[in-house]
Short mmCIF file of C-alpha atoms in Angstrom, two decimals:
data_model
loop_
_atom_site.label_atom_id
_atom_site.label_comp_id
_atom_site.label_asym_id
_atom_site.label_seq_id
_atom_site.Cartn_x
_atom_site.Cartn_y
_atom_site.Cartn_z
CA MET A 1 0.00 0.00 0.00
CA SER A 2 1.39 3.39 -0.90
CA ARG A 3 1.49 5.56 2.14
CA ASN A 4 0.72 8.70 0.11
CA ALA A 5 -2.02 7.41 -2.20
CA HIS A 6 -4.92 7.94 0.21
CA PRO A 7 -3.53 9.65 3.32
CA GLU A 8 -6.90 10.30 4.99
CA GLU A 9 -7.98 6.68 4.54
CA THR A 10 -4.62 5.48 5.83
CA GLU A 11 -4.85 7.68 8.93
CA THR A 12 -8.41 6.54 9.57
CA LEU A 13 -7.34 2.91 9.36
CA ILE A 14 -4.46 3.46 11.78
CA LEU A 15 -6.74 5.24 14.25
CA ASP A 16 -9.46 2.57 13.97
CA VAL A 17 -6.97 -0.22 14.65
CA ALA A 18 -5.25 1.68 17.45
CA GLN A 19 -8.52 2.56 19.21
CA ASN A 20 -9.68 -1.05 19.12
CA LEU A 21 -6.36 -2.27 20.52
CA PHE A 22 -6.32 0.39 23.24
CA ILE A 23 -9.77 -0.77 24.34
CA GLN A 24 -8.92 -4.49 24.11
CA LYS A 25 -5.45 -4.45 25.65
CA GLY A 26 -5.17 -1.06 27.33
CA TYR A 27 -3.01 1.80 26.11
CA ASP A 28 0.05 0.84 28.17
CA ASN A 29 -0.04 -2.77 26.94
CA THR A 30 -0.38 -1.84 23.26
CA THR A 31 2.82 -1.30 21.29
CA ILE A 32 3.42 0.37 17.97
CA GLN A 33 4.26 -3.08 16.63
CA ASP A 34 0.85 -4.37 17.77
CA ILE A 35 -0.77 -1.63 15.73
CA ILE A 36 1.40 -2.36 12.68
CA ASP A 37 0.67 -6.09 12.92
CA ASN A 38 -3.07 -5.38 12.60
CA LEU A 39 -2.84 -3.04 9.61
CA GLY A 40 -2.85 -5.68 6.88
CA GLY A 41 0.70 -5.30 5.63
CA MET A 42 1.27 -1.61 6.18
CA THR A 43 4.91 -0.87 6.94
CA LYS A 44 6.32 0.73 10.04
CA GLY A 45 7.57 3.60 7.88
CA ALA A 46 4.04 4.26 6.63
CA VAL A 47 2.73 4.47 10.19
CA TYR A 48 5.53 6.81 11.28
CA HIS A 49 4.89 8.95 8.20
CA HIS A 50 1.50 9.82 9.72
CA PHE A 51 2.23 9.63 13.46
CA LYS A 52 5.55 10.13 15.18
CA SER A 53 4.74 8.03 18.28
CA LYS A 54 2.13 5.98 20.08
CA ALA A 55 1.31 9.06 22.17
CA SER A 56 0.55 11.07 19.02
CA ILE A 57 -1.75 8.26 17.85
CA LEU A 58 -3.55 8.41 21.20
CA GLU A 59 -3.92 12.18 20.88
CA ALA A 60 -5.46 11.78 17.43
CA VAL A 61 -7.76 9.00 18.63
CA THR A 62 -8.90 11.19 21.52
CA ASN A 63 -9.43 14.26 19.34
CA ARG A 64 -11.48 12.23 16.88
CA LEU A 65 -13.51 10.63 19.67
CA PHE A 66 -14.49 13.97 21.16
CA LYS A 67 -14.90 15.89 17.88
CA ASN A 68 -18.66 15.84 18.40
CA ASN A 69 -18.76 16.09 22.17
CA THR A 70 -21.97 14.41 23.28
CA LEU A 71 -21.40 15.29 26.94
CA SER A 72 -21.20 19.02 26.23
CA ALA A 73 -24.39 18.76 24.19
CA GLU A 74 -26.17 16.94 27.00
CA TRP A 75 -24.94 19.50 29.53
CA GLU A 76 -26.37 22.31 27.39
CA LYS A 77 -29.76 20.56 27.34
CA ILE A 78 -29.69 20.25 31.13
CA LYS A 79 -28.65 23.87 31.61
CA SER A 80 -31.52 25.09 29.42
CA ARG A 81 -34.25 23.28 31.36
CA THR A 82 -36.68 25.53 33.21
CA ASP A 83 -38.19 22.80 35.40
CA LEU A 84 -35.00 22.23 37.41
CA ASN A 85 -33.27 24.36 40.01
CA GLY A 86 -29.52 24.93 40.04
CA ALA A 87 -28.74 22.06 42.40
CA ASP A 88 -30.76 19.58 40.34
CA LYS A 89 -29.02 20.71 37.15
CA LEU A 90 -25.61 20.25 38.73
CA LYS A 91 -26.52 16.73 39.89
CA ARG A 92 -27.81 15.75 36.44
CA MET A 93 -24.66 17.12 34.81
CA LEU A 94 -22.48 15.03 37.11
CA LEU A 95 -24.56 11.94 36.38
CA ALA A 96 -24.28 12.60 32.64
CA ALA A 97 -20.48 12.82 32.96
CA VAL A 98 -20.37 9.42 34.64
CA SER A 99 -22.61 7.69 32.09
CA ASP A 100 -21.68 9.41 28.80
CA GLU A 101 -20.70 6.81 26.17
CA GLN A 102 -17.84 8.85 24.67
CA GLU A 103 -16.34 9.32 28.13
CA GLN A 104 -16.77 5.61 28.81
CA THR A 105 -15.01 4.70 25.56
CA PHE A 106 -12.11 6.94 26.53
CA ARG A 107 -11.91 5.33 29.97
CA ARG A 108 -11.95 1.84 28.46
CA MET A 109 -8.66 2.59 26.74
CA GLY A 110 -7.04 2.10 30.12
CA ILE A 111 -4.86 5.20 30.00
CA HIS A 112 -2.97 5.71 33.26
CA LEU A 113 -2.77 9.48 33.28
CA GLN A 114 -0.19 9.50 36.08
CA ASN A 115 2.21 8.08 33.47
CA MET A 116 1.29 10.74 30.91
CA PRO A 117 2.16 14.14 32.43
CA GLN A 118 1.21 16.16 29.35
CA MET A 119 -2.27 14.69 29.13
CA MET A 120 -2.66 14.92 32.90
CA SER A 121 -1.64 18.57 32.85
CA SER A 122 -4.07 19.26 30.00
CA LEU A 123 -6.93 17.64 31.94
CA LEU A 124 -6.16 19.67 35.05
CA ILE A 125 -5.96 22.95 33.15
CA ARG A 126 -9.17 22.19 31.21
CA SER A 127 -10.93 21.29 34.46
CA VAL A 128 -10.17 24.67 36.00
CA ASN A 129 -10.05 27.00 33.01
CA GLU A 130 -12.70 25.54 30.69
CA ILE A 131 -15.04 22.99 32.28
CA ALA A 132 -15.55 24.85 35.55
CA PRO A 133 -16.47 28.29 34.13
CA LYS A 134 -18.33 27.13 31.04
CA ALA A 135 -20.23 24.13 32.41
CA PHE A 136 -20.57 24.23 36.19
CA GLU A 137 -20.34 27.89 37.16
CA PRO A 138 -23.56 29.04 35.39
CA VAL A 139 -25.74 26.42 37.12
CA ILE A 140 -24.07 27.10 40.47
CA GLU A 141 -24.81 30.81 40.06
CA GLU A 142 -28.38 29.87 39.22
CA GLY A 143 -28.53 27.70 42.34
CA ILE A 144 -27.29 30.55 44.51
CA GLN A 145 -30.01 32.77 43.08
CA ASP A 146 -32.84 30.25 43.51
CA GLY A 147 -31.63 29.15 46.96
CA SER A 148 -30.89 25.52 46.08
CA ILE A 149 -27.10 25.94 46.49
CA ASP A 150 -25.46 27.61 49.47
CA VAL A 151 -21.93 28.74 48.60
CA LEU A 152 -20.21 32.09 48.74
CA TYR A 153 -18.34 32.02 45.44
CA ALA A 154 -19.70 30.30 42.34
CA ALA A 155 -16.44 30.38 40.36
CA GLU A 156 -14.31 28.81 43.06
CA PHE A 157 -16.92 26.18 43.93
CA ALA A 158 -17.20 25.29 40.24
CA GLN A 159 -13.44 24.73 40.13
CA LEU A 160 -13.64 22.50 43.21
CA VAL A 161 -16.45 20.39 41.71
CA SER A 162 -14.56 20.09 38.42
CA ILE A 163 -11.34 18.95 40.12
CA PHE A 164 -13.26 16.43 42.24
CA ALA A 165 -15.04 15.01 39.20
CA ASN A 166 -12.24 15.07 36.62
CA ILE A 167 -9.17 14.43 38.77
CA TRP A 168 -9.66 13.16 42.31
CA ILE A 169 -12.37 10.60 41.65
CA ASN A 170 -11.27 9.76 38.10
CA PRO A 171 -10.15 6.09 37.94
CA LEU A 172 -7.70 6.92 35.15
CA VAL A 173 -5.87 9.27 37.54
CA PHE A 174 -6.37 7.58 40.90
CA PRO A 175 -7.47 3.93 40.66
CA ALA A 176 -9.43 3.02 43.79
CA SER A 177 -10.73 -0.08 45.51
CA ASP A 178 -14.41 -0.35 46.41
CA GLU A 179 -13.70 0.90 49.93
CA GLU A 180 -11.47 3.76 48.75
CA LEU A 181 -14.07 4.87 46.20
CA LYS A 182 -16.81 4.80 48.83
CA ARG A 183 -14.75 6.89 51.24
CA LYS A 184 -13.93 9.42 48.52
CA PHE A 185 -17.56 9.68 47.52
CA MET A 186 -18.71 10.08 51.13
CA THR A 187 -16.15 12.86 51.58
CA ILE A 188 -17.37 14.69 48.48
CA SER A 189 -21.01 14.04 49.41
CA SER A 190 -20.54 15.53 52.88
CA ILE A 191 -19.00 18.68 51.38
CA MET A 192 -21.80 19.00 48.85
CA GLU A 193 -24.44 18.41 51.54
CA LYS A 194 -23.14 21.37 53.50
CA CYS A 195 -23.85 23.41 50.37
CA LYS A 196 -27.43 22.01 50.23
CA ILE A 197 -26.63 19.63 47.34
CA ASP A 198 -27.60 15.99 47.88
CA ILE A 199 -25.64 13.73 45.51
CA SER A 200 -26.03 10.51 47.52
CA ASP A 201 -28.08 8.84 44.79
CA LEU A 202 -25.24 9.22 42.26
CA TYR A 203 -23.05 6.59 43.92
CA PRO A 204 -24.40 3.50 42.06
CA ALA A 205 -23.59 5.08 38.68
CA LEU A 206 -20.11 6.07 39.86
CA GLU A 207 -19.46 2.62 41.31
CA ASN A 208 -20.58 1.00 38.04
CA MET A 209 -18.24 3.24 36.04
CA CYS A 210 -15.22 2.54 38.22
CA SER A 211 -15.85 -1.22 38.39
CA GLU A 212 -14.66 -1.54 34.78
CA PHE A 213 -11.15 -0.53 35.80
CA ARG A 214 -10.50 -3.10 38.52
#
C-alpha cells in the first residue's frame, strides 16, 4: 500500500486499529508493533509517516472521539431546562459525565494518566479554566439565586467540583478499591451536603463506572 495514495484513509485505518487495541489491551499494553501487525501489511515507515509516536496516535484517537462532544451537548440541554433548580441541574450534569458513552469509551482505553504528564496537565488545566467556568459555574450561580445551592463564590466552587469530578475521583488518575471509592464519595457528598446539594443517589452510577477498571 502506498502511504501517500490515500492519506486520509490510511490515517483513519491506523486510528481505527489503534482505538480497538487500546480498548482491548489497554493503552500501556499496546505497542506500535501491535498496531502495525493489525494493519494488513502496512509498513512501520508508513505508520511513522503519519504519526511520530504511540502518544501522538492516542492524541489523534482522543481528538477524533471527542470531535462531536456528546457530553457538552447533554450539559447544554440540562442547563436550558426551566423545570429544574440549580442544584438539580448540577446533579444531572455530574450523572451525565459518569454515564456518557464517549467518556466511557475513553476510559476503556485504560490510560494511566499519572504516566502521561502532558495529558494529565491538560486535563487539570481544562478542568479549572474551561469545564468549571463554562459548564458548572452558570448552574451554580443559578442555584445561589434560587436558593438551592449555598456557597459564597460560584467560580471557586465550580473549580472544586470540576477537580473532584475530573481528577480526584477519576479512575484513570487515581485507581481506587471499592472501599477507597466509597470513602472518597462520602467525603465529596458531605462537602456538597453542607452546600445544600444531595448527591447521595449518584453513587451507584459512579461505582458501576469505576468497576470496569478493577
